[in-house]
mmCIF file with all atom_site columns, C-alpha atoms in Angstrom:
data_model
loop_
_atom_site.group_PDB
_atom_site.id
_atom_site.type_symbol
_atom_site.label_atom_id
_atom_site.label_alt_id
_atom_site.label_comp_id
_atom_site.label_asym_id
_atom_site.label_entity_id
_atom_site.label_seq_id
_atom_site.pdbx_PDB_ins_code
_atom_site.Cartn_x
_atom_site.Cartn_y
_atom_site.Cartn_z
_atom_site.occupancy
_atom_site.B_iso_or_equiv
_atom_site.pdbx_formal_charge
_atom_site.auth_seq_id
_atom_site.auth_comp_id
_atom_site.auth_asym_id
_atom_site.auth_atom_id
_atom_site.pdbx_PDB_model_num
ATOM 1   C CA . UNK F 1 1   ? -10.601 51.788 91.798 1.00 64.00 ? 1   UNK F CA 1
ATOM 2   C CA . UNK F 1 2   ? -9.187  49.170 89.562 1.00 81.00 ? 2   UNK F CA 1
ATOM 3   C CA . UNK F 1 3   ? -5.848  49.741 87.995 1.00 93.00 ? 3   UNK F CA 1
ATOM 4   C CA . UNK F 1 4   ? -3.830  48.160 85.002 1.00 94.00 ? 4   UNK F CA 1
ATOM 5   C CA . UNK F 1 5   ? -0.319  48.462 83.763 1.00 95.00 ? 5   UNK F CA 1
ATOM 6   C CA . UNK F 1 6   ? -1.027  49.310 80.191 1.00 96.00 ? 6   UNK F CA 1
ATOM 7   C CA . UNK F 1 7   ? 2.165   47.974 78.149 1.00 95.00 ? 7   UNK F CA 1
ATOM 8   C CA . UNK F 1 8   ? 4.255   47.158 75.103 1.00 95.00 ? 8   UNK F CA 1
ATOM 9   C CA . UNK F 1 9   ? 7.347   45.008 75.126 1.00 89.00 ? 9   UNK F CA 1
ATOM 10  C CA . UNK F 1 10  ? 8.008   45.216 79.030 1.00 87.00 ? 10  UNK F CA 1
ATOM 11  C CA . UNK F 1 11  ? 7.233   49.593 79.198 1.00 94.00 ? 11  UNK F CA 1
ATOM 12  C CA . UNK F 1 12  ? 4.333   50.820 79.929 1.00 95.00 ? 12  UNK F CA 1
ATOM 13  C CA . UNK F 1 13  ? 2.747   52.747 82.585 1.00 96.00 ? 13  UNK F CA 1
ATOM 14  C CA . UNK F 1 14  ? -0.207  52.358 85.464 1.00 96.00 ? 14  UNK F CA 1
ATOM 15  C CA . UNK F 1 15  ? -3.251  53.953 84.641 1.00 96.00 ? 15  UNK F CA 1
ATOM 16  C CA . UNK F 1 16  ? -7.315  53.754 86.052 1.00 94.00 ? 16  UNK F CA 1
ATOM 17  C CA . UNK F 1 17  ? -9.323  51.006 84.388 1.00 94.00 ? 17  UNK F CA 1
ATOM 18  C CA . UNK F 1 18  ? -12.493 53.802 84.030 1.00 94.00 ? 18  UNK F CA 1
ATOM 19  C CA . UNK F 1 19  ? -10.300 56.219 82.051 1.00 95.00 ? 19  UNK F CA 1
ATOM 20  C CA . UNK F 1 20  ? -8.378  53.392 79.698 1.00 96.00 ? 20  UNK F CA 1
ATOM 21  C CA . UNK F 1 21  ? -12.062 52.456 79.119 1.00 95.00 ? 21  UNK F CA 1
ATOM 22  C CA . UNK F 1 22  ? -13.477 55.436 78.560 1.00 96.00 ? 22  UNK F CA 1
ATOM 23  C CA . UNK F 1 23  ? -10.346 57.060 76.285 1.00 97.00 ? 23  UNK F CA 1
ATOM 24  C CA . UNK F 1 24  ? -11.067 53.403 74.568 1.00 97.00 ? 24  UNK F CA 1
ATOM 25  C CA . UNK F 1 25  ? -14.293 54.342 74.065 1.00 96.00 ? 25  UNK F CA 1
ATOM 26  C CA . UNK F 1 26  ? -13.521 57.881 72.298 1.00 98.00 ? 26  UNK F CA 1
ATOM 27  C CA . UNK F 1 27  ? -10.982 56.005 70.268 1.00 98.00 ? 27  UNK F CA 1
ATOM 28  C CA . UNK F 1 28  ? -13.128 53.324 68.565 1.00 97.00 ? 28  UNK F CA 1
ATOM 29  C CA . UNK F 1 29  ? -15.698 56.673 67.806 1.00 97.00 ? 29  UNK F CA 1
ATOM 30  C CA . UNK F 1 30  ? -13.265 58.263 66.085 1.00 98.00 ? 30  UNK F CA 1
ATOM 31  C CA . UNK F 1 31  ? -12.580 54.613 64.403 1.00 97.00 ? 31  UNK F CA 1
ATOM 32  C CA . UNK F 1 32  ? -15.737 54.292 63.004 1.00 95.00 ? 32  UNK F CA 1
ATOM 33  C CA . UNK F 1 33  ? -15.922 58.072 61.344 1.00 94.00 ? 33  UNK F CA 1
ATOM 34  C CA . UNK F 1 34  ? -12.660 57.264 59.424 1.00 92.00 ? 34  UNK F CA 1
ATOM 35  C CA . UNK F 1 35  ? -12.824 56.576 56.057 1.00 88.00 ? 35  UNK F CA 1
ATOM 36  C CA . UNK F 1 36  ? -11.439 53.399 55.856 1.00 89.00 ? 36  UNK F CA 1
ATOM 37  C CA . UNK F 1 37  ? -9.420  51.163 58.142 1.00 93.00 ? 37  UNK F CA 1
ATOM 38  C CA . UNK F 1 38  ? -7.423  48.150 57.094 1.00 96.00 ? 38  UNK F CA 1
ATOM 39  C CA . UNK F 1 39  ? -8.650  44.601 57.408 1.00 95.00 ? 39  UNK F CA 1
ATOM 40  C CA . UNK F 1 40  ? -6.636  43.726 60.445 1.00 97.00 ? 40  UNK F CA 1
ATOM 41  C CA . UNK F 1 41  ? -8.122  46.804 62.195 1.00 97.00 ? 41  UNK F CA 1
ATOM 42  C CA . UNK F 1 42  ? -11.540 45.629 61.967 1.00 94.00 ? 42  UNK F CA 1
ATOM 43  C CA . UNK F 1 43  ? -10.624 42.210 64.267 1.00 95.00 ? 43  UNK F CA 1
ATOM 44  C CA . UNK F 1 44  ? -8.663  44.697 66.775 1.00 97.00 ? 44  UNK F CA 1
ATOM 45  C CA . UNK F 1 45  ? -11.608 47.152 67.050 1.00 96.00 ? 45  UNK F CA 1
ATOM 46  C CA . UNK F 1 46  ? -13.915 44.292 68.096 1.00 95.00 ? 46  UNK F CA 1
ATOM 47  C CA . UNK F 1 47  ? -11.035 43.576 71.235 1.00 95.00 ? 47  UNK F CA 1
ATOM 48  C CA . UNK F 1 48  ? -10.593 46.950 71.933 1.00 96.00 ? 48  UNK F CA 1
ATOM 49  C CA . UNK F 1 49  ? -14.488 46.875 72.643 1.00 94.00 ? 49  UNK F CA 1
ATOM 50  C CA . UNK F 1 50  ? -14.351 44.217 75.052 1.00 94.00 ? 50  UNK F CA 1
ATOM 51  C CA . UNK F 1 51  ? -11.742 46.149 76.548 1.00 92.00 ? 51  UNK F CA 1
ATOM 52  C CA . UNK F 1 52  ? -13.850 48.990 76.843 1.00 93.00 ? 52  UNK F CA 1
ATOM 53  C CA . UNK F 1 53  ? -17.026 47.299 78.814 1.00 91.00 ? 53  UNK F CA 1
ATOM 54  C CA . UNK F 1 54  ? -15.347 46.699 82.074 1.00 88.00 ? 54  UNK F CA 1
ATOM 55  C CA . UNK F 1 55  ? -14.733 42.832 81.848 1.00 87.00 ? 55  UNK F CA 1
ATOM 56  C CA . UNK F 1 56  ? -10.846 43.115 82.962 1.00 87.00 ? 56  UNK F CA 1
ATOM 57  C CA . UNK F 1 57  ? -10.516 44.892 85.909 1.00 84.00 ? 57  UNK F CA 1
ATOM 58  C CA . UNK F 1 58  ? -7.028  45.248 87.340 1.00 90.00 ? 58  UNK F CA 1
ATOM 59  C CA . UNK F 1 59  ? -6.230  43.477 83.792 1.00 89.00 ? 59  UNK F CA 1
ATOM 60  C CA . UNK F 1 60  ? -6.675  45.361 81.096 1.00 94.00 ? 60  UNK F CA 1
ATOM 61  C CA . UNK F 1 61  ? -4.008  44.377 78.308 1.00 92.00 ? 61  UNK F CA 1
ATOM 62  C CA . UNK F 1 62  ? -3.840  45.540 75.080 1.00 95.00 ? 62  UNK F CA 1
ATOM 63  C CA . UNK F 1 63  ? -1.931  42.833 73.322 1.00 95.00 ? 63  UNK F CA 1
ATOM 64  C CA . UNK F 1 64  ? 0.336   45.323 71.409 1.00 96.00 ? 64  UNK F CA 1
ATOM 65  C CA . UNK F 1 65  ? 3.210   42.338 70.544 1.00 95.00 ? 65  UNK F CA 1
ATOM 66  C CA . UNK F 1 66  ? -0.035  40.590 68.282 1.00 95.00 ? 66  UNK F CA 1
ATOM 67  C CA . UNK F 1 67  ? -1.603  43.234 66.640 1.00 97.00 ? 67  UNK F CA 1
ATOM 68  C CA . UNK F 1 68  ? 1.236   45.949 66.128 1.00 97.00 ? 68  UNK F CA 1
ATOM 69  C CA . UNK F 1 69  ? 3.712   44.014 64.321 1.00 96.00 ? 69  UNK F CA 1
ATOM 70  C CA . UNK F 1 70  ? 4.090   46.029 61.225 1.00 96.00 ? 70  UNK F CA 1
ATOM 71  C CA . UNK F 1 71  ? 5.435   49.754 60.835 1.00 96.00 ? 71  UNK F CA 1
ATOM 72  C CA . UNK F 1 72  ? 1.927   50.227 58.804 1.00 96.00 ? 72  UNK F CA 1
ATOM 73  C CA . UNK F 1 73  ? -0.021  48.650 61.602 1.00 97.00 ? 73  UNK F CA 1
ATOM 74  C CA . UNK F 1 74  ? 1.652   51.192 64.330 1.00 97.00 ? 74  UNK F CA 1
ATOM 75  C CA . UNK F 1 75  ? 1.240   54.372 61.800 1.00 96.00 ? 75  UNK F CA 1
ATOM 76  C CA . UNK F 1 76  ? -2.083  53.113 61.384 1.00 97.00 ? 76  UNK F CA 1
ATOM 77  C CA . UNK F 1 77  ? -2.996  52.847 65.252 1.00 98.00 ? 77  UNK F CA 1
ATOM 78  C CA . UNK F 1 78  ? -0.864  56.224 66.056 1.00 98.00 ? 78  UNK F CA 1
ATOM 79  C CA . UNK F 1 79  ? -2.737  58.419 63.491 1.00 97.00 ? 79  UNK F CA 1
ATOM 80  C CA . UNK F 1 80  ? -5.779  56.751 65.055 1.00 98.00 ? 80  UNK F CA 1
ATOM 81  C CA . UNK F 1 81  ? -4.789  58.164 68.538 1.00 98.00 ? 81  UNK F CA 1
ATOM 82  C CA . UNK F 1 82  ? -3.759  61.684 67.038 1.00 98.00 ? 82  UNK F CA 1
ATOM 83  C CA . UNK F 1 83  ? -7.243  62.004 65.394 1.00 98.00 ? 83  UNK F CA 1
ATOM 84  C CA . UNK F 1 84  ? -8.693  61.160 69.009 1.00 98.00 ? 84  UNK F CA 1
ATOM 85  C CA . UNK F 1 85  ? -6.656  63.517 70.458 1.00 98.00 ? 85  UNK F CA 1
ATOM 86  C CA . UNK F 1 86  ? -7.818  66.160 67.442 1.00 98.00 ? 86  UNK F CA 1
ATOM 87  C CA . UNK F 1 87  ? -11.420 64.968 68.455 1.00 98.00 ? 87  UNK F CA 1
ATOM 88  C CA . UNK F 1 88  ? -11.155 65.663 72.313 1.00 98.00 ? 88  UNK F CA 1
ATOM 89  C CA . UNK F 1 89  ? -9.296  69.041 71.995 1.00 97.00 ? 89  UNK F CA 1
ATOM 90  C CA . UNK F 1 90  ? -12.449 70.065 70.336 1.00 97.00 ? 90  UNK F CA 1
ATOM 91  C CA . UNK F 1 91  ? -14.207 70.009 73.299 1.00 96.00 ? 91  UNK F CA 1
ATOM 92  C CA . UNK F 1 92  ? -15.108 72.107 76.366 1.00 96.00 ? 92  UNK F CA 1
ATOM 93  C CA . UNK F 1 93  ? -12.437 71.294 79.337 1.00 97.00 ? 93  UNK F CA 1
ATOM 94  C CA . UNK F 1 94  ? -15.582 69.391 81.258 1.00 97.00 ? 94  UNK F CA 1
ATOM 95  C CA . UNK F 1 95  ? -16.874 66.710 79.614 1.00 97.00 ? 95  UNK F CA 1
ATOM 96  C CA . UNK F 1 96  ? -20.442 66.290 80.801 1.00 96.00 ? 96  UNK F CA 1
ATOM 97  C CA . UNK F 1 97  ? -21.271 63.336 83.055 1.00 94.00 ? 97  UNK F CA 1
ATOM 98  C CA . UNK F 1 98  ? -23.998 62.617 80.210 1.00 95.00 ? 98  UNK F CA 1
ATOM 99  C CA . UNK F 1 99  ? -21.467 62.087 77.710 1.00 95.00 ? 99  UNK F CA 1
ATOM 100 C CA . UNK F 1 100 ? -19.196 59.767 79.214 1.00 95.00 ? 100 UNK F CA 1
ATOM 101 C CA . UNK F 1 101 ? -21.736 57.293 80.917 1.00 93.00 ? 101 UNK F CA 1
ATOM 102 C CA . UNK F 1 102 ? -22.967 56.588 77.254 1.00 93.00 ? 102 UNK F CA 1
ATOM 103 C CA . UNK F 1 103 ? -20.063 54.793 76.713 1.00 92.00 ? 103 UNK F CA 1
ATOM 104 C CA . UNK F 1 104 ? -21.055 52.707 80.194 1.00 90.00 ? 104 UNK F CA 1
ATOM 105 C CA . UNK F 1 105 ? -22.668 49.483 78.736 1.00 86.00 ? 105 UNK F CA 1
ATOM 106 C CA . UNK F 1 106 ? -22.656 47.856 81.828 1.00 82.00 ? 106 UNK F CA 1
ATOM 107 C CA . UNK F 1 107 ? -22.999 49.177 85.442 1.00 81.00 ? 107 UNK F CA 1
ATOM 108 C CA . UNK F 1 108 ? -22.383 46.139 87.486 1.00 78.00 ? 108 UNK F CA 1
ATOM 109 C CA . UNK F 1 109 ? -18.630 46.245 85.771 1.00 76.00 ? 109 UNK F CA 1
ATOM 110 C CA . UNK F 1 110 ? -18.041 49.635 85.143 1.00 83.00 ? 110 UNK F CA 1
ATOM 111 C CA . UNK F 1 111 ? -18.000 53.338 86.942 1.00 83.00 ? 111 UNK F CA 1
ATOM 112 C CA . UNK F 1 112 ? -21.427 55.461 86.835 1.00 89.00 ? 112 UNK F CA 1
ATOM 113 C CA . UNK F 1 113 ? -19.442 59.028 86.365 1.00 93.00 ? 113 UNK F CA 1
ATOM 114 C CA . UNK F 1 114 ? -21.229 61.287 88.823 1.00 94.00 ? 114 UNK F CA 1
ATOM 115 C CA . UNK F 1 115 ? -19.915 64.480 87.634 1.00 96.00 ? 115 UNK F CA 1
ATOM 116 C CA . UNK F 1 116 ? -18.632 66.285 84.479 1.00 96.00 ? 116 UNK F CA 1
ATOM 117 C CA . UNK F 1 117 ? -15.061 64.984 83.460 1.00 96.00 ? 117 UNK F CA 1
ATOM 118 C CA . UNK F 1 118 ? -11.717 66.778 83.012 1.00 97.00 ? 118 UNK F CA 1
ATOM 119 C CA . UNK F 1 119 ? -11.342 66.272 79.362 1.00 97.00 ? 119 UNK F CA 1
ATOM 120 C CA . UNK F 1 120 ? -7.236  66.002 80.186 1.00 98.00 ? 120 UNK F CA 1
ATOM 121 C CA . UNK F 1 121 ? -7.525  62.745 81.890 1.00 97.00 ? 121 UNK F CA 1
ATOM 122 C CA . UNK F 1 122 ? -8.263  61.260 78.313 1.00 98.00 ? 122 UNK F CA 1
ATOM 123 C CA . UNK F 1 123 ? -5.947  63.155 77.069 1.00 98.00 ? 123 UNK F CA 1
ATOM 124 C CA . UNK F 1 124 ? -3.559  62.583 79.286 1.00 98.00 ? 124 UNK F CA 1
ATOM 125 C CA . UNK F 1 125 ? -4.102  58.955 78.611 1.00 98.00 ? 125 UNK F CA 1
ATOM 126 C CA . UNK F 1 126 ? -3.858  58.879 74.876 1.00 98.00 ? 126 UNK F CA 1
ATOM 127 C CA . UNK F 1 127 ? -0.844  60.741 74.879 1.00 98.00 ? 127 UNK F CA 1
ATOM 128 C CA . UNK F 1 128 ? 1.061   58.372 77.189 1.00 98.00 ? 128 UNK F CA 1
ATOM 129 C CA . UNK F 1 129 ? -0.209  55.835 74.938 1.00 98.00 ? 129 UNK F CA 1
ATOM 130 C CA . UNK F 1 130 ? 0.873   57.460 72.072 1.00 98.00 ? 130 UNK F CA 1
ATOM 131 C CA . UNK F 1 131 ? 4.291   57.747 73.527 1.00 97.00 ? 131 UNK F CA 1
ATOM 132 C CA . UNK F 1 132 ? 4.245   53.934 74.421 1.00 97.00 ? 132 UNK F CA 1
ATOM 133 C CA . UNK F 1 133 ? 4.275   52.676 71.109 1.00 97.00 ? 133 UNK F CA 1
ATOM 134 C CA . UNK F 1 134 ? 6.168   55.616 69.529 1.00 95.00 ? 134 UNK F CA 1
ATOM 135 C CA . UNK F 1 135 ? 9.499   54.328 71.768 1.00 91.00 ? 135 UNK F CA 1
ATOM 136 C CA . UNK F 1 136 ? 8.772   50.767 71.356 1.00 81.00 ? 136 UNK F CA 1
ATOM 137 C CA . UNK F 1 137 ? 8.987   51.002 66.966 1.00 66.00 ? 137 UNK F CA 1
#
């Protein structure tokens, strides 16, 4: 399984390419059920998507230094994460297999899940995340 080092001014941490995609995935849901998003947001979303098909294995970068460089633009993207995280803890510890291979556009480039999903490696994900861009502003 493909791995990336998902980071923000030289931190960051390792993580699985299939569950940065996937928490990706939940994160541009919640996205489009907010209310409004800023301008820049709606360019970002559109890279975050690519991110989330499969097309970078071993690669996946989140180019934090161009798109976070405001303290509005990194309130903006952690309440986005907290409402994800809001969004997952309302669900059942399993995720079901179903679920989660929605999000799989493509199957040549990314992971057919073949079993229900521990809802905390999402979690676990956005939270390190989270944590990521909280120390770096």
């Amino acid at each position: 399984m493909a791995t990336s080092f998902i980071e923000f001014s030289e931190n960051g941490f390792w993580e699985n390419d299939s569950i940065t995609e996937i928490s990706l995935s939940y994160l541009l849901l919640v996205s489009e059920q907010m209310e409004s998003t800023p301008e820049w947001f709606l360019e970002y979303k559109e890279f975050l998507r690519t991110i989330s098909l499969g097309y970078f294995p071993s690669y996946i970068h989140f180019n934090f230094e161009d798109w976070l460089i405001s303290r509005d633009r990194i309130d903006f993207f952690i309440n986005l994460i907290d409402n994800t995280l809001k969004y997952l803890e309302k669900k059942d510890s399993e995720i079901p297999q179903e679920e989660i291979n929605l999000f799989v556009k493509n199957s040549k480039l990314q992971m057919i899940w073949r079993k229900d999903v521990d809802k905390m490696l999402f979690v676990n994900f956005l939270e390190k995340l989270r944590e990521l861009i909280i120390n770096k502003s």
